[in-house]
XYZ file of C-alpha atoms in Angstrom:
301
model
C -61.985 -29.927 73.831
C -64.660 -28.260 71.786
C -63.600 -24.819 72.619
C -65.776 -23.051 70.184
C -69.002 -24.448 71.844
C -67.927 -24.335 75.553
C -69.852 -21.556 77.318
C -67.326 -19.655 79.231
C -67.930 -18.218 82.756
C -66.197 -15.214 84.343
C -62.675 -16.012 85.422
C -62.221 -16.127 89.146
C -58.758 -16.424 90.592
C -57.970 -19.254 92.751
C -56.428 -16.939 95.168
C -58.901 -15.947 98.115
C -61.601 -14.020 96.559
C -62.227 -10.476 97.831
C -65.950 -10.111 96.927
C -69.087 -12.201 96.992
C -68.655 -13.383 93.145
C -66.360 -16.065 94.413
C -68.700 -17.658 96.989
C -71.888 -19.725 96.674
C -74.890 -18.045 98.448
C -76.049 -19.399 101.478
C -78.894 -21.725 101.047
C -81.711 -22.996 103.389
C -81.597 -26.617 104.814
C -83.279 -29.310 102.381
C -86.410 -30.876 103.699
C -85.416 -33.691 105.943
C -87.264 -36.427 103.782
C -85.935 -35.430 100.456
C -83.110 -37.921 100.042
C -84.826 -40.812 101.991
C -84.183 -44.014 100.038
C -85.430 -47.505 100.499
C -82.509 -49.011 98.676
C -78.798 -48.495 98.292
C -77.523 -49.553 95.009
C -74.969 -52.219 95.020
C -74.895 -53.461 91.460
C -72.871 -52.134 88.348
C -70.429 -53.659 85.783
C -66.864 -54.369 86.858
C -64.548 -53.096 84.172
C -64.965 -52.252 80.492
C -64.626 -55.784 79.385
C -67.808 -56.920 81.337
C -69.971 -54.199 79.754
C -72.548 -55.878 77.376
C -75.388 -54.923 75.047
C -77.905 -55.749 77.882
C -76.256 -53.340 80.243
C -76.696 -50.522 77.429
C -80.224 -51.566 77.150
C -80.587 -51.075 80.832
C -78.982 -47.768 80.715
C -81.599 -46.699 78.099
C -84.436 -48.043 80.408
C -83.129 -46.837 83.860
C -81.047 -43.804 82.637
C -77.899 -44.605 84.344
C -74.956 -47.218 84.255
C -72.499 -47.730 87.019
C -69.124 -48.835 85.624
C -67.000 -50.042 88.588
C -63.142 -49.504 88.508
C -63.412 -47.505 85.064
C -60.185 -45.704 86.337
C -57.135 -47.549 87.572
C -55.657 -46.639 91.054
C -52.837 -44.883 89.039
C -55.436 -42.784 86.997
C -57.203 -41.808 90.109
C -53.947 -40.931 91.753
C -53.082 -38.513 88.651
C -56.472 -37.082 88.586
C -56.286 -36.258 92.266
C -52.887 -34.656 91.899
C -54.413 -32.532 89.057
C -57.426 -31.495 90.990
C -55.191 -30.619 94.088
C -53.020 -28.449 91.892
C -55.873 -26.788 90.501
C -57.566 -26.063 93.997
C -54.185 -24.742 95.342
C -53.864 -22.194 92.534
C -50.756 -23.859 90.977
C -52.529 -24.001 87.357
C -52.595 -20.982 85.434
C -55.457 -20.260 83.002
C -58.935 -18.890 82.816
C -60.709 -21.662 84.943
C -63.600 -20.971 87.275
C -63.850 -21.771 90.945
C -66.751 -21.226 93.547
C -66.383 -21.284 97.194
C -68.761 -22.536 99.889
C -70.541 -19.657 101.517
C -69.390 -20.824 104.922
C -65.806 -20.268 103.749
C -66.268 -16.408 103.659
C -63.559 -14.882 105.888
C -61.732 -17.914 106.453
C -59.735 -18.282 103.231
C -57.012 -15.530 103.629
C -55.044 -17.456 106.566
C -55.222 -20.799 104.816
C -52.472 -22.350 102.947
C -53.022 -22.912 99.381
C -53.199 -26.745 99.918
C -56.016 -26.333 102.236
C -58.261 -24.443 100.094
C -59.801 -27.521 98.469
C -61.686 -27.891 101.760
C -63.670 -24.868 101.123
C -64.237 -25.217 97.408
C -67.450 -26.489 96.005
C -66.836 -26.362 92.391
C -64.241 -25.783 89.679
C -64.900 -25.827 85.858
C -63.277 -25.005 82.600
C -59.962 -26.397 83.524
C -59.337 -29.265 80.806
C -57.562 -26.734 78.432
C -55.115 -26.019 81.290
C -54.486 -29.154 83.336
C -53.409 -32.175 81.283
C -54.078 -34.857 83.991
C -57.784 -33.819 84.070
C -57.926 -33.535 80.259
C -56.716 -37.177 80.044
C -59.514 -38.296 82.104
C -62.068 -36.251 80.036
C -60.749 -38.314 76.926
C -60.430 -41.696 78.539
C -60.626 -44.111 75.703
C -62.796 -46.713 77.547
C -65.272 -44.133 78.547
C -65.351 -42.536 75.186
C -66.116 -45.871 73.545
C -69.168 -46.435 76.042
C -70.273 -42.814 75.311
C -70.117 -43.584 71.552
C -72.721 -46.392 72.113
C -74.921 -44.402 74.323
C -75.070 -41.331 72.123
C -75.046 -43.001 68.767
C -72.630 -40.473 67.438
C -69.180 -39.231 68.162
C -69.309 -37.950 71.794
C -68.301 -34.092 71.938
C -67.383 -32.882 75.322
C -68.930 -29.444 76.132
C -68.630 -29.124 79.951
C -65.995 -30.095 82.430
C -66.367 -29.664 86.338
C -65.023 -30.875 89.540
C -67.624 -31.253 92.253
C -66.446 -31.172 95.916
C -68.233 -31.677 99.048
C -65.696 -30.386 101.750
C -65.619 -32.008 104.976
C -68.693 -31.028 107.178
C -69.748 -28.169 105.089
C -70.416 -29.698 101.769
C -73.739 -28.166 100.397
C -76.763 -29.949 98.803
C -77.192 -29.959 95.010
C -80.890 -30.046 94.908
C -82.800 -32.437 92.358
C -82.586 -31.378 88.896
C -82.141 -32.475 85.316
C -78.709 -31.483 83.700
C -80.431 -30.654 80.358
C -82.122 -27.756 82.129
C -78.826 -25.922 81.995
C -77.924 -26.527 78.378
C -79.118 -24.655 75.185
C -79.600 -27.624 73.077
C -82.217 -28.741 70.695
C -85.144 -30.738 72.350
C -84.367 -34.425 72.106
C -80.635 -34.093 71.943
C -79.049 -37.146 73.738
C -76.841 -35.663 76.498
C -74.871 -38.086 78.776
C -72.868 -37.038 81.785
C -70.305 -39.113 83.610
C -69.364 -38.647 87.346
C -66.193 -39.924 88.250
C -65.446 -40.651 92.068
C -61.984 -39.756 93.272
C -62.832 -40.427 96.853
C -65.284 -42.871 98.413
C -68.650 -41.416 97.812
C -71.160 -42.841 100.517
C -74.545 -41.958 101.796
C -72.841 -40.189 104.869
C -70.738 -37.703 102.589
C -73.369 -36.961 99.921
C -73.215 -39.543 97.278
C -75.346 -39.227 94.136
C -79.072 -40.124 94.530
C -81.387 -40.732 91.412
C -84.875 -41.591 90.348
C -84.400 -44.491 87.961
C -86.278 -44.268 84.780
C -87.288 -40.524 85.262
C -85.455 -39.524 82.166
C -88.150 -41.072 80.027
C -90.653 -38.760 81.614
C -89.194 -35.703 79.577
C -88.240 -32.268 80.724
C -89.608 -31.111 83.906
C -90.283 -27.400 84.916
C -87.566 -26.055 87.266
C -87.703 -23.424 89.735
C -85.308 -20.946 91.463
C -85.297 -22.278 95.074
C -82.144 -23.234 96.867
C -80.787 -23.668 93.230
C -82.110 -24.055 89.857
C -84.098 -27.260 90.745
C -87.018 -29.553 90.472
C -89.601 -28.351 93.125
C -89.297 -30.277 96.293
C -92.900 -31.294 96.255
C -92.530 -32.783 92.841
C -89.515 -34.956 93.768
C -90.562 -38.762 93.613
C -88.982 -39.755 96.741
C -90.604 -43.083 96.875
C -88.385 -43.941 94.029
C -85.185 -42.627 95.330
C -82.043 -44.724 94.900
C -78.569 -44.019 96.488
C -75.521 -44.780 94.612
C -72.301 -45.330 96.571
C -69.157 -45.228 94.767
C -65.549 -46.129 95.304
C -62.599 -44.137 93.941
C -62.257 -44.979 90.127
C -65.980 -45.898 89.696
C -67.877 -44.002 86.832
C -71.466 -43.274 86.665
C -72.901 -42.693 83.296
C -76.224 -40.851 83.372
C -78.739 -39.435 81.066
C -79.270 -35.658 80.804
C -82.740 -35.937 81.744
C -82.352 -38.089 84.715
C -83.614 -36.721 87.908
C -80.815 -36.611 90.363
C -79.257 -34.660 93.444
C -76.870 -35.112 96.136
C -77.598 -34.324 99.859
C -75.414 -32.167 102.191
C -72.423 -33.689 103.761
C -71.707 -33.213 107.464
C -69.181 -35.936 107.490
C -65.341 -35.355 108.143
C -64.672 -37.182 104.863
C -63.870 -35.348 101.475
C -66.028 -36.181 98.432
C -64.221 -35.221 95.392
C -65.588 -36.162 91.856
C -65.118 -34.999 88.202
C -68.158 -34.523 85.900
C -68.081 -34.115 82.229
C -70.964 -33.744 79.795
C -70.997 -34.890 76.178
C -73.290 -34.378 73.228
C -73.565 -35.884 69.585
C -70.791 -34.149 67.465
C -73.375 -33.595 64.890
C -75.585 -31.231 67.161
C -74.626 -27.656 67.864
C -75.870 -25.329 70.560
C -78.801 -23.204 69.759
C -78.185 -19.421 69.325
C -80.459 -18.373 72.320
C -82.090 -19.997 75.512
C -85.807 -19.767 74.089
C -86.262 -23.441 73.779
C -84.599 -24.343 77.072
C -86.678 -21.781 79.014
C -89.826 -23.065 77.183
C -89.157 -26.531 78.311
C -87.561 -26.041 81.927
C -89.073 -22.733 83.046
C -88.526 -19.015 82.570
C -86.543 -18.745 85.820
C -83.622 -20.598 84.288
C -82.206 -17.583 82.434
C -78.479 -17.241 82.964
C -78.224 -20.267 85.212
C -75.140 -22.376 85.609
C -74.779 -25.775 87.108
């Protein structure tokens, strides 16, 4: 872990929070049409051995690559065990947790093992949870990232993104680079690893293929730090269902978002971001705010 360059967030204990800092703010419902899609993606590459230069070229063109079965069933099981320990508060250390707004007032009576069904996000945990650290350094993924980035990949953000059953919130359309104080043009690649089945019904990833080639887009503070709803190119929207162990590689400028989930199914995933090892963070947020909008000061994913 590149600890010197990870932007630390305030520590929030994994016991039930006693003030608003531990909860996401309540947000309005997304416009009904915002995640309409004409196509559900069924492609992808099955296993690292099937990955070719043509697939990497397609990644550069489309902004994403779906690698099926990137993690074995045993690796998924280990990652889930690590995530569940983290959610239950069994992992010491200064990691960060955010609860769904609708969980307010419901957490105290819950057993620790049930808290994961009220958590939206965890981060900054790879230094403390060895099973999740192993996933972030997965040799196969790192080799692919090296090809995509053109340099040694340096992880600088670790997150677990959950959509709890029936109350999983939307993550509005955005570009991940809108959150990072890196020089313009830095190749940032995220990986999104499904630990449960992620389907349309429980809030799978939606993307706008090729949108990364259009450069930075101004974001606004609406339901989140996001691309304005009226600027989302919904006519190009593609849904990306995934099975446990599938890995989505995506460019940091790709337009993407996930709809809310009212499904009874959990949707748990890990997300890590990587930059070239030769590129450092900028000393301030001036360039990012110039590119993505002044409302982005002090935002976090």
